[in-house]
Amino acid sequence: MVIQHYRDVEAIIPEEQGVKGVKMRRVIAEKEGAENFVMRVFEIEPGGNTPLHTHDWEHEVFILNGTAIVVDPSGEHEVKSGDVIFVPGGEEHQFRNESDKPLEFICLIPMRK
Amino acid sequence: MVIQHYRDVEAIIPEEQGVKGVKMRRVIAEKEGAENFVMRVFEIEPGGNTPLHTHDWEHEVFILNGTAIVVDPSGEHEVKSGDVIFVPGGEEHQFRNESDKPLEFICLIPMRK
């Protein structure tokens, strides 16, 4: 068993184009022994966003703190702490923090993508 | 994209032997379109616990609220909000709420187990 606080995991600044004010922690990944899926925790500062992008793999998301505007092909949706979001593979999506407080969410992806 | 609050998902009372005071919500599962892994949210009342058990598949856990005693072959470990726990497949484990407040955590499992 591996136990650690998510804030004790090193934060990475994603360098993908279109990323603004985002930190990512890979809190349960290869190093911890995961073989099937990876748990990451994202922190987006006020005014920040992930890129509007598409990829083949899905996201399973849980909003921890703050509010977000989530974009999909149907438009913009406001989400808050306690909301869960399933983004299927192949669907365009973006997370924006348009509030004045930090946004934190868990986002899981399959390991073999 | 599917968006829902975790508390709007029906709670199931697991009937496995050794379960006490536990509710489970399958918040991202087959119905939402998940194909690779399932997100569940557990709520354990004060004095409650999951069974001390072993299975072939892993758990990826994030403690949302409260504190827990987590048992593994090395002993008992206290965990709190923001702790992440990786339980590898085949390792005996148990979650106990020995506090006077509800315990809530996210626990993911692979779908094809």
mmCIF file with all atom_site columns, C-alpha atoms in Angstrom:
data_model
loop_
_atom_site.group_PDB
_atom_site.id
_atom_site.type_symbol
_atom_site.label_atom_id
_atom_site.label_alt_id
_atom_site.label_comp_id
_atom_site.label_asym_id
_atom_site.label_entity_id
_atom_site.label_seq_id
_atom_site.pdbx_PDB_ins_code
_atom_site.Cartn_x
_atom_site.Cartn_y
_atom_site.Cartn_z
_atom_site.occupancy
_atom_site.B_iso_or_equiv
_atom_site.pdbx_formal_charge
_atom_site.auth_seq_id
_atom_site.auth_comp_id
_atom_site.auth_asym_id
_atom_site.auth_atom_id
_atom_site.pdbx_PDB_model_num
ATOM 1   C CA . MET A 1 1   ? 0.000   0.000  0.000   1.00 0.00 ? 1   MET A CA 1
ATOM 2   C CA . VAL A 1 2   ? 1.251   3.493  -0.829  1.00 0.00 ? 2   VAL A CA 1
ATOM 3   C CA . ILE A 1 3   ? -0.104  6.459  1.163   1.00 0.00 ? 3   ILE A CA 1
ATOM 4   C CA . GLN A 1 4   ? 0.825   10.079 0.421   1.00 0.00 ? 4   GLN A CA 1
ATOM 5   C CA . HIS A 1 5   ? -0.799  13.486 0.571   1.00 0.00 ? 5   HIS A CA 1
ATOM 6   C CA . TYR A 1 6   ? -1.495  14.798 -2.921  1.00 0.00 ? 6   TYR A CA 1
ATOM 7   C CA . ARG A 1 7   ? 0.302   18.071 -2.164  1.00 0.00 ? 7   ARG A CA 1
ATOM 8   C CA . ASP A 1 8   ? 3.492   16.150 -1.330  1.00 0.00 ? 8   ASP A CA 1
ATOM 9   C CA . VAL A 1 9   ? 3.682   14.948 -4.947  1.00 0.00 ? 9   VAL A CA 1
ATOM 10  C CA . GLU A 1 10  ? 5.775   17.150 -7.243  1.00 0.00 ? 10  GLU A CA 1
ATOM 11  C CA . ALA A 1 11  ? 3.719   19.532 -9.378  1.00 0.00 ? 11  ALA A CA 1
ATOM 12  C CA . ILE A 1 12  ? 4.373   19.556 -13.122 1.00 0.00 ? 12  ILE A CA 1
ATOM 13  C CA . ILE A 1 13  ? 3.582   22.547 -15.344 1.00 0.00 ? 13  ILE A CA 1
ATOM 14  C CA . PRO A 1 14  ? 2.062   21.051 -18.525 1.00 0.00 ? 14  PRO A CA 1
ATOM 15  C CA . GLU A 1 15  ? 3.698   22.543 -21.630 1.00 0.00 ? 15  GLU A CA 1
ATOM 16  C CA . GLU A 1 16  ? 1.014   21.697 -24.159 1.00 0.00 ? 16  GLU A CA 1
ATOM 17  C CA . GLN A 1 17  ? -0.055  24.638 -26.320 1.00 0.00 ? 17  GLN A CA 1
ATOM 18  C CA . GLY A 1 18  ? -3.121  26.435 -24.965 1.00 0.00 ? 18  GLY A CA 1
ATOM 19  C CA . VAL A 1 19  ? -2.441  25.620 -21.297 1.00 0.00 ? 19  VAL A CA 1
ATOM 20  C CA . LYS A 1 20  ? -2.577  28.630 -18.930 1.00 0.00 ? 20  LYS A CA 1
ATOM 21  C CA . GLY A 1 21  ? -2.048  28.714 -15.164 1.00 0.00 ? 21  GLY A CA 1
ATOM 22  C CA . VAL A 1 22  ? -2.209  24.928 -14.697 1.00 0.00 ? 22  VAL A CA 1
ATOM 23  C CA . LYS A 1 23  ? -0.311  22.622 -12.323 1.00 0.00 ? 23  LYS A CA 1
ATOM 24  C CA . MET A 1 24  ? -0.649  18.831 -12.447 1.00 0.00 ? 24  MET A CA 1
ATOM 25  C CA . ARG A 1 25  ? 0.317   16.189 -9.891  1.00 0.00 ? 25  ARG A CA 1
ATOM 26  C CA . ARG A 1 26  ? 0.427   12.518 -10.972 1.00 0.00 ? 26  ARG A CA 1
ATOM 27  C CA . VAL A 1 27  ? -0.554  11.214 -7.538  1.00 0.00 ? 27  VAL A CA 1
ATOM 28  C CA . ILE A 1 28  ? -1.113  7.512  -8.376  1.00 0.00 ? 28  ILE A CA 1
ATOM 29  C CA . ALA A 1 29  ? 0.925   6.429  -11.398 1.00 0.00 ? 29  ALA A CA 1
ATOM 30  C CA . GLU A 1 30  ? 3.693   4.000  -12.467 1.00 0.00 ? 30  GLU A CA 1
ATOM 31  C CA . LYS A 1 31  ? 5.896   4.894  -9.476  1.00 0.00 ? 31  LYS A CA 1
ATOM 32  C CA . GLU A 1 32  ? 3.140   3.917  -7.026  1.00 0.00 ? 32  GLU A CA 1
ATOM 33  C CA . GLY A 1 33  ? 2.529   0.631  -8.882  1.00 0.00 ? 33  GLY A CA 1
ATOM 34  C CA . ALA A 1 34  ? -0.510  1.559  -10.985 1.00 0.00 ? 34  ALA A CA 1
ATOM 35  C CA . GLU A 1 35  ? -0.906  -0.576 -14.106 1.00 0.00 ? 35  GLU A CA 1
ATOM 36  C CA . ASN A 1 36  ? -4.359  0.273  -15.487 1.00 0.00 ? 36  ASN A CA 1
ATOM 37  C CA . PHE A 1 37  ? -5.194  3.930  -14.845 1.00 0.00 ? 37  PHE A CA 1
ATOM 38  C CA . VAL A 1 38  ? -3.511  7.079  -13.531 1.00 0.00 ? 38  VAL A CA 1
ATOM 39  C CA . MET A 1 39  ? -4.875  9.525  -10.947 1.00 0.00 ? 39  MET A CA 1
ATOM 40  C CA . ARG A 1 40  ? -3.816  13.129 -11.470 1.00 0.00 ? 40  ARG A CA 1
ATOM 41  C CA . VAL A 1 41  ? -4.806  16.237 -9.461  1.00 0.00 ? 41  VAL A CA 1
ATOM 42  C CA . PHE A 1 42  ? -5.022  19.522 -11.377 1.00 0.00 ? 42  PHE A CA 1
ATOM 43  C CA . GLU A 1 43  ? -4.874  23.024 -9.956  1.00 0.00 ? 43  GLU A CA 1
ATOM 44  C CA . ILE A 1 44  ? -5.948  25.918 -12.175 1.00 0.00 ? 44  ILE A CA 1
ATOM 45  C CA . GLU A 1 45  ? -5.409  29.472 -11.018 1.00 0.00 ? 45  GLU A CA 1
ATOM 46  C CA . PRO A 1 46  ? -8.061  32.179 -11.575 1.00 0.00 ? 46  PRO A CA 1
ATOM 47  C CA . GLY A 1 47  ? -8.077  33.066 -15.282 1.00 0.00 ? 47  GLY A CA 1
ATOM 48  C CA . GLY A 1 48  ? -6.338  29.819 -16.234 1.00 0.00 ? 48  GLY A CA 1
ATOM 49  C CA . ASN A 1 49  ? -7.492  26.992 -18.483 1.00 0.00 ? 49  ASN A CA 1
ATOM 50  C CA . THR A 1 50  ? -6.624  23.655 -20.014 1.00 0.00 ? 50  THR A CA 1
ATOM 51  C CA . PRO A 1 51  ? -6.440  23.569 -23.823 1.00 0.00 ? 51  PRO A CA 1
ATOM 52  C CA . LEU A 1 52  ? -9.565  23.068 -25.935 1.00 0.00 ? 52  LEU A CA 1
ATOM 53  C CA . HIS A 1 53  ? -8.521  19.701 -27.322 1.00 0.00 ? 53  HIS A CA 1
ATOM 54  C CA . THR A 1 54  ? -9.528  16.180 -28.312 1.00 0.00 ? 54  THR A CA 1
ATOM 55  C CA . HIS A 1 55  ? -7.857  12.810 -27.807 1.00 0.00 ? 55  HIS A CA 1
ATOM 56  C CA . ASP A 1 56  ? -8.795  9.149  -28.078 1.00 0.00 ? 56  ASP A CA 1
ATOM 57  C CA . TRP A 1 57  ? -8.911  8.420  -24.352 1.00 0.00 ? 57  TRP A CA 1
ATOM 58  C CA . GLU A 1 58  ? -11.534 9.297  -21.751 1.00 0.00 ? 58  GLU A CA 1
ATOM 59  C CA . HIS A 1 59  ? -11.401 11.441 -18.584 1.00 0.00 ? 59  HIS A CA 1
ATOM 60  C CA . GLU A 1 60  ? -13.076 10.670 -15.247 1.00 0.00 ? 60  GLU A CA 1
ATOM 61  C CA . VAL A 1 61  ? -13.164 13.897 -13.238 1.00 0.00 ? 61  VAL A CA 1
ATOM 62  C CA . PHE A 1 62  ? -14.180 14.866 -9.678  1.00 0.00 ? 62  PHE A CA 1
ATOM 63  C CA . ILE A 1 63  ? -14.256 18.586 -8.788  1.00 0.00 ? 63  ILE A CA 1
ATOM 64  C CA . LEU A 1 64  ? -12.585 19.049 -5.387  1.00 0.00 ? 64  LEU A CA 1
ATOM 65  C CA . ASN A 1 65  ? -12.586 22.813 -4.828  1.00 0.00 ? 65  ASN A CA 1
ATOM 66  C CA . GLY A 1 66  ? -13.819 25.861 -6.688  1.00 0.00 ? 66  GLY A CA 1
ATOM 67  C CA . THR A 1 67  ? -15.909 26.203 -9.823  1.00 0.00 ? 67  THR A CA 1
ATOM 68  C CA . ALA A 1 68  ? -15.132 25.604 -13.470 1.00 0.00 ? 68  ALA A CA 1
ATOM 69  C CA . ILE A 1 69  ? -16.576 26.262 -16.871 1.00 0.00 ? 69  ILE A CA 1
ATOM 70  C CA . VAL A 1 70  ? -16.391 22.998 -18.779 1.00 0.00 ? 70  VAL A CA 1
ATOM 71  C CA . VAL A 1 71  ? -16.687 23.175 -22.543 1.00 0.00 ? 71  VAL A CA 1
ATOM 72  C CA . ASP A 1 72  ? -17.907 20.344 -24.777 1.00 0.00 ? 72  ASP A CA 1
ATOM 73  C CA . PRO A 1 73  ? -19.455 20.304 -28.277 1.00 0.00 ? 73  PRO A CA 1
ATOM 74  C CA . SER A 1 74  ? -22.857 21.252 -26.763 1.00 0.00 ? 74  SER A CA 1
ATOM 75  C CA . GLY A 1 75  ? -21.542 24.441 -25.131 1.00 0.00 ? 75  GLY A CA 1
ATOM 76  C CA . GLU A 1 76  ? -20.360 25.723 -21.734 1.00 0.00 ? 76  GLU A CA 1
ATOM 77  C CA . HIS A 1 77  ? -21.381 24.137 -18.416 1.00 0.00 ? 77  HIS A CA 1
ATOM 78  C CA . GLU A 1 78  ? -20.687 25.443 -14.911 1.00 0.00 ? 78  GLU A CA 1
ATOM 79  C CA . VAL A 1 79  ? -19.498 22.809 -12.450 1.00 0.00 ? 79  VAL A CA 1
ATOM 80  C CA . LYS A 1 80  ? -18.719 23.001 -8.736  1.00 0.00 ? 80  LYS A CA 1
ATOM 81  C CA . SER A 1 81  ? -17.234 20.996 -5.871  1.00 0.00 ? 81  SER A CA 1
ATOM 82  C CA . GLY A 1 82  ? -18.685 17.476 -5.764  1.00 0.00 ? 82  GLY A CA 1
ATOM 83  C CA . ASP A 1 83  ? -19.592 17.324 -9.450  1.00 0.00 ? 83  ASP A CA 1
ATOM 84  C CA . VAL A 1 84  ? -18.305 14.362 -11.442 1.00 0.00 ? 84  VAL A CA 1
ATOM 85  C CA . ILE A 1 85  ? -17.688 14.563 -15.179 1.00 0.00 ? 85  ILE A CA 1
ATOM 86  C CA . PHE A 1 86  ? -17.182 11.808 -17.730 1.00 0.00 ? 86  PHE A CA 1
ATOM 87  C CA . VAL A 1 87  ? -15.525 12.992 -20.958 1.00 0.00 ? 87  VAL A CA 1
ATOM 88  C CA . PRO A 1 88  ? -15.672 10.149 -23.509 1.00 0.00 ? 88  PRO A CA 1
ATOM 89  C CA . GLY A 1 89  ? -12.715 9.513  -25.798 1.00 0.00 ? 89  GLY A CA 1
ATOM 90  C CA . GLY A 1 90  ? -12.848 11.590 -28.977 1.00 0.00 ? 90  GLY A CA 1
ATOM 91  C CA . GLU A 1 91  ? -14.927 14.447 -27.511 1.00 0.00 ? 91  GLU A CA 1
ATOM 92  C CA . GLU A 1 92  ? -13.526 17.999 -27.568 1.00 0.00 ? 92  GLU A CA 1
ATOM 93  C CA . HIS A 1 93  ? -13.292 19.529 -24.077 1.00 0.00 ? 93  HIS A CA 1
ATOM 94  C CA . GLN A 1 94  ? -11.757 22.329 -22.011 1.00 0.00 ? 94  GLN A CA 1
ATOM 95  C CA . PHE A 1 95  ? -11.688 23.316 -18.315 1.00 0.00 ? 95  PHE A CA 1
ATOM 96  C CA . ARG A 1 96  ? -11.591 27.056 -17.518 1.00 0.00 ? 96  ARG A CA 1
ATOM 97  C CA . ASN A 1 97  ? -11.360 28.805 -14.174 1.00 0.00 ? 97  ASN A CA 1
ATOM 98  C CA . GLU A 1 98  ? -13.298 32.053 -14.619 1.00 0.00 ? 98  GLU A CA 1
ATOM 99  C CA . SER A 1 99  ? -13.678 32.542 -10.839 1.00 0.00 ? 99  SER A CA 1
ATOM 100 C CA . ASP A 1 100 ? -11.433 34.446 -8.414  1.00 0.00 ? 100 ASP A CA 1
ATOM 101 C CA . LYS A 1 101 ? -10.489 31.308 -6.438  1.00 0.00 ? 101 LYS A CA 1
ATOM 102 C CA . PRO A 1 102 ? -8.245  28.356 -7.276  1.00 0.00 ? 102 PRO A CA 1
ATOM 103 C CA . LEU A 1 103 ? -9.896  25.372 -8.962  1.00 0.00 ? 103 LEU A CA 1
ATOM 104 C CA . GLU A 1 104 ? -8.811  21.841 -8.065  1.00 0.00 ? 104 GLU A CA 1
ATOM 105 C CA . PHE A 1 105 ? -10.011 18.604 -9.606  1.00 0.00 ? 105 PHE A CA 1
ATOM 106 C CA . ILE A 1 106 ? -9.061  14.961 -9.908  1.00 0.00 ? 106 ILE A CA 1
ATOM 107 C CA . CYS A 1 107 ? -8.755  13.651 -13.475 1.00 0.00 ? 107 CYS A CA 1
ATOM 108 C CA . LEU A 1 108 ? -8.117  9.988  -14.256 1.00 0.00 ? 108 LEU A CA 1
ATOM 109 C CA . ILE A 1 109 ? -6.976  8.541  -17.569 1.00 0.00 ? 109 ILE A CA 1
ATOM 110 C CA . PRO A 1 110 ? -6.276  4.990  -18.734 1.00 0.00 ? 110 PRO A CA 1
ATOM 111 C CA . MET A 1 111 ? -2.594  4.081  -18.657 1.00 0.00 ? 111 MET A CA 1
ATOM 112 C CA . ARG A 1 112 ? -2.537  2.278  -22.000 1.00 0.00 ? 112 ARG A CA 1
ATOM 113 C CA . LYS A 1 113 ? -3.924  4.981  -24.218 1.00 0.00 ? 113 LYS A CA 1
ATOM 114 C CA . MET B 1 1   ? -19.990 14.565 -21.645 1.00 0.00 ? 1   MET B CA 1
ATOM 115 C CA . VAL B 1 2   ? -21.922 13.527 -18.549 1.00 0.00 ? 2   VAL B CA 1
ATOM 116 C CA . ILE B 1 3   ? -22.065 15.906 -15.565 1.00 0.00 ? 3   ILE B CA 1
ATOM 117 C CA . GLN B 1 4   ? -23.750 15.038 -12.275 1.00 0.00 ? 4   GLN B CA 1
ATOM 118 C CA . HIS B 1 5   ? -23.272 15.749 -8.578  1.00 0.00 ? 5   HIS B CA 1
ATOM 119 C CA . TYR B 1 6   ? -22.061 12.640 -6.753  1.00 0.00 ? 6   TYR B CA 1
ATOM 120 C CA . ARG B 1 7   ? -24.862 12.940 -4.175  1.00 0.00 ? 7   ARG B CA 1
ATOM 121 C CA . ASP B 1 8   ? -27.470 12.778 -6.954  1.00 0.00 ? 8   ASP B CA 1
ATOM 122 C CA . VAL B 1 9   ? -26.346 9.226  -7.764  1.00 0.00 ? 9   VAL B CA 1
ATOM 123 C CA . GLU B 1 10  ? -28.293 6.489  -5.971  1.00 0.00 ? 10  GLU B CA 1
ATOM 124 C CA . ALA B 1 11  ? -26.506 5.104  -2.904  1.00 0.00 ? 11  ALA B CA 1
ATOM 125 C CA . ILE B 1 12  ? -26.120 1.326  -2.645  1.00 0.00 ? 12  ILE B CA 1
ATOM 126 C CA . ILE B 1 13  ? -25.668 -0.485 0.675   1.00 0.00 ? 13  ILE B CA 1
ATOM 127 C CA . PRO B 1 14  ? -22.999 -3.132 -0.012  1.00 0.00 ? 14  PRO B CA 1
ATOM 128 C CA . GLU B 1 15  ? -24.114 -6.524 1.323   1.00 0.00 ? 15  GLU B CA 1
ATOM 129 C CA . GLU B 1 16  ? -20.711 -8.203 1.511   1.00 0.00 ? 16  GLU B CA 1
ATOM 130 C CA . GLN B 1 17  ? -20.009 -9.882 4.862   1.00 0.00 ? 17  GLN B CA 1
ATOM 131 C CA . GLY B 1 18  ? -18.058 -7.660 7.252   1.00 0.00 ? 18  GLY B CA 1
ATOM 132 C CA . VAL B 1 19  ? -19.409 -4.361 5.881   1.00 0.00 ? 19  VAL B CA 1
ATOM 133 C CA . LYS B 1 20  ? -20.782 -1.975 8.528   1.00 0.00 ? 20  LYS B CA 1
ATOM 134 C CA . GLY B 1 21  ? -22.293 1.494  8.057   1.00 0.00 ? 21  GLY B CA 1
ATOM 135 C CA . VAL B 1 22  ? -21.183 1.871  4.413   1.00 0.00 ? 22  VAL B CA 1
ATOM 136 C CA . LYS B 1 23  ? -22.907 3.537  1.449   1.00 0.00 ? 23  LYS B CA 1
ATOM 137 C CA . MET B 1 24  ? -21.476 3.409  -2.075  1.00 0.00 ? 24  MET B CA 1
ATOM 138 C CA . ARG B 1 25  ? -22.284 5.489  -5.136  1.00 0.00 ? 25  ARG B CA 1
ATOM 139 C CA . ARG B 1 26  ? -21.058 4.317  -8.576  1.00 0.00 ? 26  ARG B CA 1
ATOM 140 C CA . VAL B 1 27  ? -20.678 7.853  -9.943  1.00 0.00 ? 27  VAL B CA 1
ATOM 141 C CA . ILE B 1 28  ? -18.882 7.094  -13.238 1.00 0.00 ? 28  ILE B CA 1
ATOM 142 C CA . ALA B 1 29  ? -19.636 3.578  -14.485 1.00 0.00 ? 29  ALA B CA 1
ATOM 143 C CA . GLU B 1 30  ? -21.200 1.703  -17.430 1.00 0.00 ? 30  GLU B CA 1
ATOM 144 C CA . LYS B 1 31  ? -24.280 3.948  -17.484 1.00 0.00 ? 31  LYS B CA 1
ATOM 145 C CA . GLU B 1 32  ? -22.125 7.052  -17.962 1.00 0.00 ? 32  GLU B CA 1
ATOM 146 C CA . GLY B 1 33  ? -20.118 5.352  -20.749 1.00 0.00 ? 33  GLY B CA 1
ATOM 147 C CA . ALA B 1 34  ? -17.025 4.243  -18.808 1.00 0.00 ? 34  ALA B CA 1
ATOM 148 C CA . GLU B 1 35  ? -15.220 1.307  -20.415 1.00 0.00 ? 35  GLU B CA 1
ATOM 149 C CA . ASN B 1 36  ? -11.940 0.985  -18.519 1.00 0.00 ? 36  ASN B CA 1
ATOM 150 C CA . PHE B 1 37  ? -12.379 1.953  -14.862 1.00 0.00 ? 37  PHE B CA 1
ATOM 151 C CA . VAL B 1 38  ? -15.189 2.825  -12.449 1.00 0.00 ? 38  VAL B CA 1
ATOM 152 C CA . MET B 1 39  ? -15.329 5.779  -10.030 1.00 0.00 ? 39  MET B CA 1
ATOM 153 C CA . ARG B 1 40  ? -17.193 5.059  -6.789  1.00 0.00 ? 40  ARG B CA 1
ATOM 154 C CA . VAL B 1 41  ? -17.703 7.374  -3.787  1.00 0.00 ? 41  VAL B CA 1
ATOM 155 C CA . PHE B 1 42  ? -17.932 5.694  -0.369  1.00 0.00 ? 42  PHE B CA 1
ATOM 156 C CA . GLU B 1 43  ? -19.470 7.127  2.785   1.00 0.00 ? 43  GLU B CA 1
ATOM 157 C CA . ILE B 1 44  ? -18.718 5.380  6.093   1.00 0.00 ? 44  ILE B CA 1
ATOM 158 C CA . GLU B 1 45  ? -20.525 6.446  9.238   1.00 0.00 ? 45  GLU B CA 1
ATOM 159 C CA . PRO B 1 46  ? -18.717 6.758  12.599  1.00 0.00 ? 46  PRO B CA 1
ATOM 160 C CA . GLY B 1 47  ? -17.959 3.245  13.848  1.00 0.00 ? 47  GLY B CA 1
ATOM 161 C CA . GLY B 1 48  ? -18.384 1.723  10.387  1.00 0.00 ? 48  GLY B CA 1
ATOM 162 C CA . ASN B 1 49  ? -15.913 -0.182 8.216   1.00 0.00 ? 49  ASN B CA 1
ATOM 163 C CA . THR B 1 50  ? -15.341 -1.998 4.951   1.00 0.00 ? 50  THR B CA 1
ATOM 164 C CA . PRO B 1 51  ? -14.468 -5.700 5.251   1.00 0.00 ? 51  PRO B CA 1
ATOM 165 C CA . LEU B 1 52  ? -10.899 -6.830 5.847   1.00 0.00 ? 52  LEU B CA 1
ATOM 166 C CA . HIS B 1 53  ? -10.517 -8.573 2.491   1.00 0.00 ? 53  HIS B CA 1
ATOM 167 C CA . THR B 1 54  ? -8.320  -9.331 -0.500  1.00 0.00 ? 54  THR B CA 1
ATOM 168 C CA . HIS B 1 55  ? -9.023  -9.436 -4.243  1.00 0.00 ? 55  HIS B CA 1
ATOM 169 C CA . ASP B 1 56  ? -7.044  -9.523 -7.452  1.00 0.00 ? 56  ASP B CA 1
ATOM 170 C CA . TRP B 1 57  ? -7.705  -5.943 -8.529  1.00 0.00 ? 57  TRP B CA 1
ATOM 171 C CA . GLU B 1 58  ? -6.250  -2.676 -7.286  1.00 0.00 ? 58  GLU B CA 1
ATOM 172 C CA . HIS B 1 59  ? -7.826  0.378  -5.621  1.00 0.00 ? 59  HIS B CA 1
ATOM 173 C CA . GLU B 1 60  ? -6.960  4.023  -6.268  1.00 0.00 ? 60  GLU B CA 1
ATOM 174 C CA . VAL B 1 61  ? -8.330  6.082  -3.382  1.00 0.00 ? 61  VAL B CA 1
ATOM 175 C CA . PHE B 1 62  ? -8.630  9.818  -2.575  1.00 0.00 ? 62  PHE B CA 1
ATOM 176 C CA . ILE B 1 63  ? -9.864  10.798 0.909   1.00 0.00 ? 63  ILE B CA 1
ATOM 177 C CA . LEU B 1 64  ? -12.446 13.592 0.535   1.00 0.00 ? 64  LEU B CA 1
ATOM 178 C CA . ASN B 1 65  ? -13.655 14.231 4.090   1.00 0.00 ? 65  ASN B CA 1
ATOM 179 C CA . GLY B 1 66  ? -12.902 12.903 7.541   1.00 0.00 ? 66  GLY B CA 1
ATOM 180 C CA . THR B 1 67  ? -10.244 10.506 8.757   1.00 0.00 ? 67  THR B CA 1
ATOM 181 C CA . ALA B 1 68  ? -9.817  6.750  8.385   1.00 0.00 ? 68  ALA B CA 1
ATOM 182 C CA . ILE B 1 69  ? -7.774  3.946  9.776   1.00 0.00 ? 69  ILE B CA 1
ATOM 183 C CA . VAL B 1 70  ? -6.490  1.962  6.801   1.00 0.00 ? 70  VAL B CA 1
ATOM 184 C CA . VAL B 1 71  ? -5.269  -1.555 7.472   1.00 0.00 ? 71  VAL B CA 1
ATOM 185 C CA . ASP B 1 72  ? -2.752  -3.410 5.329   1.00 0.00 ? 72  ASP B CA 1
ATOM 186 C CA . PRO B 1 73  ? -0.378  -6.327 6.082   1.00 0.00 ? 73  PRO B CA 1
ATOM 187 C CA . SER B 1 74  ? 2.079   -3.873 7.718   1.00 0.00 ? 74  SER B CA 1
ATOM 188 C CA . GLY B 1 75  ? -0.485  -2.594 10.256  1.00 0.00 ? 75  GLY B CA 1
ATOM 189 C CA . GLU B 1 76  ? -2.832  0.362  10.786  1.00 0.00 ? 76  GLU B CA 1
ATOM 190 C CA . HIS B 1 77  ? -2.324  3.776  9.185   1.00 0.00 ? 77  HIS B CA 1
ATOM 191 C CA . GLU B 1 78  ? -4.271  6.973  9.865   1.00 0.00 ? 78  GLU B CA 1
ATOM 192 C CA . VAL B 1 79  ? -5.269  8.916  6.754   1.00 0.00 ? 79  VAL B CA 1
ATOM 193 C CA . LYS B 1 80  ? -7.022  12.251 6.311   1.00 0.00 ? 80  LYS B CA 1
ATOM 194 C CA . SER B 1 81  ? -8.586  14.513 3.699   1.00 0.00 ? 81  SER B CA 1
ATOM 195 C CA . GLY B 1 82  ? -6.263  14.921 0.696   1.00 0.00 ? 82  GLY B CA 1
ATOM 196 C CA . ASP B 1 83  ? -4.406  11.644 1.204   1.00 0.00 ? 83  ASP B CA 1
ATOM 197 C CA . VAL B 1 84  ? -4.209  9.289  -1.760  1.00 0.00 ? 84  VAL B CA 1
ATOM 198 C CA . ILE B 1 85  ? -3.839  5.540  -1.335  1.00 0.00 ? 85  ILE B CA 1
ATOM 199 C CA . PHE B 1 86  ? -2.827  2.871  -3.821  1.00 0.00 ? 86  PHE B CA 1
ATOM 200 C CA . VAL B 1 87  ? -3.845  -0.653 -2.777  1.00 0.00 ? 87  VAL B CA 1
ATOM 201 C CA . PRO B 1 88  ? -2.208  -3.154 -5.177  1.00 0.00 ? 88  PRO B CA 1
ATOM 202 C CA . GLY B 1 89  ? -4.151  -6.224 -6.310  1.00 0.00 ? 89  GLY B CA 1
ATOM 203 C CA . GLY B 1 90  ? -3.762  -9.167 -3.939  1.00 0.00 ? 90  GLY B CA 1
ATOM 204 C CA . GLU B 1 91  ? -3.058  -7.076 -0.818  1.00 0.00 ? 91  GLU B CA 1
ATOM 205 C CA . GLU B 1 92  ? -5.356  -7.422 2.223   1.00 0.00 ? 92  GLU B CA 1
ATOM 206 C CA . HIS B 1 93  ? -6.943  -4.111 3.246   1.00 0.00 ? 93  HIS B CA 1
ATOM 207 C CA . GLN B 1 94  ? -9.705  -2.470 5.274   1.00 0.00 ? 94  GLN B CA 1
ATOM 208 C CA . PHE B 1 95  ? -11.037 1.074  5.803   1.00 0.00 ? 95  PHE B CA 1
ATOM 209 C CA . ARG B 1 96  ? -12.409 1.931  9.261   1.00 0.00 ? 96  ARG B CA 1
ATOM 210 C CA . ASN B 1 97  ? -14.024 5.124  10.524  1.00 0.00 ? 97  ASN B CA 1
ATOM 211 C CA . GLU B 1 98  ? -13.046 5.335  14.192  1.00 0.00 ? 98  GLU B CA 1
ATOM 212 C CA . SER B 1 99  ? -13.832 9.069  14.360  1.00 0.00 ? 99  SER B CA 1
ATOM 213 C CA . ASP B 1 100 ? -17.085 10.812 15.307  1.00 0.00 ? 100 ASP B CA 1
ATOM 214 C CA . LYS B 1 101 ? -17.584 12.346 11.840  1.00 0.00 ? 101 LYS B CA 1
ATOM 215 C CA . PRO B 1 102 ? -18.590 10.814 8.491   1.00 0.00 ? 102 PRO B CA 1
ATOM 216 C CA . LEU B 1 103 ? -15.771 9.585  6.258   1.00 0.00 ? 103 LEU B CA 1
ATOM 217 C CA . GLU B 1 104 ? -15.990 10.027 2.493   1.00 0.00 ? 104 GLU B CA 1
ATOM 218 C CA . PHE B 1 105 ? -13.555 8.802  -0.111  1.00 0.00 ? 105 PHE B CA 1
ATOM 219 C CA . ILE B 1 106 ? -13.304 8.134  -3.825  1.00 0.00 ? 106 ILE B CA 1
ATOM 220 C CA . CYS B 1 107 ? -12.258 4.583  -4.768  1.00 0.00 ? 107 CYS B CA 1
ATOM 221 C CA . LEU B 1 108 ? -11.587 3.531  -8.360  1.00 0.00 ? 108 LEU B CA 1
ATOM 222 C CA . ILE B 1 109 ? -11.329 -0.009 -9.685  1.00 0.00 ? 109 ILE B CA 1
ATOM 223 C CA . PRO B 1 110 ? -10.648 -1.434 -13.129 1.00 0.00 ? 110 PRO B CA 1
ATOM 224 C CA . MET B 1 111 ? -13.804 -2.446 -15.005 1.00 0.00 ? 111 MET B CA 1
ATOM 225 C CA . ARG B 1 112 ? -12.465 -5.732 -16.354 1.00 0.00 ? 112 ARG B CA 1
ATOM 226 C CA . LYS B 1 113 ? -11.362 -7.349 -13.144 1.00 0.00 ? 113 LYS B CA 1
#
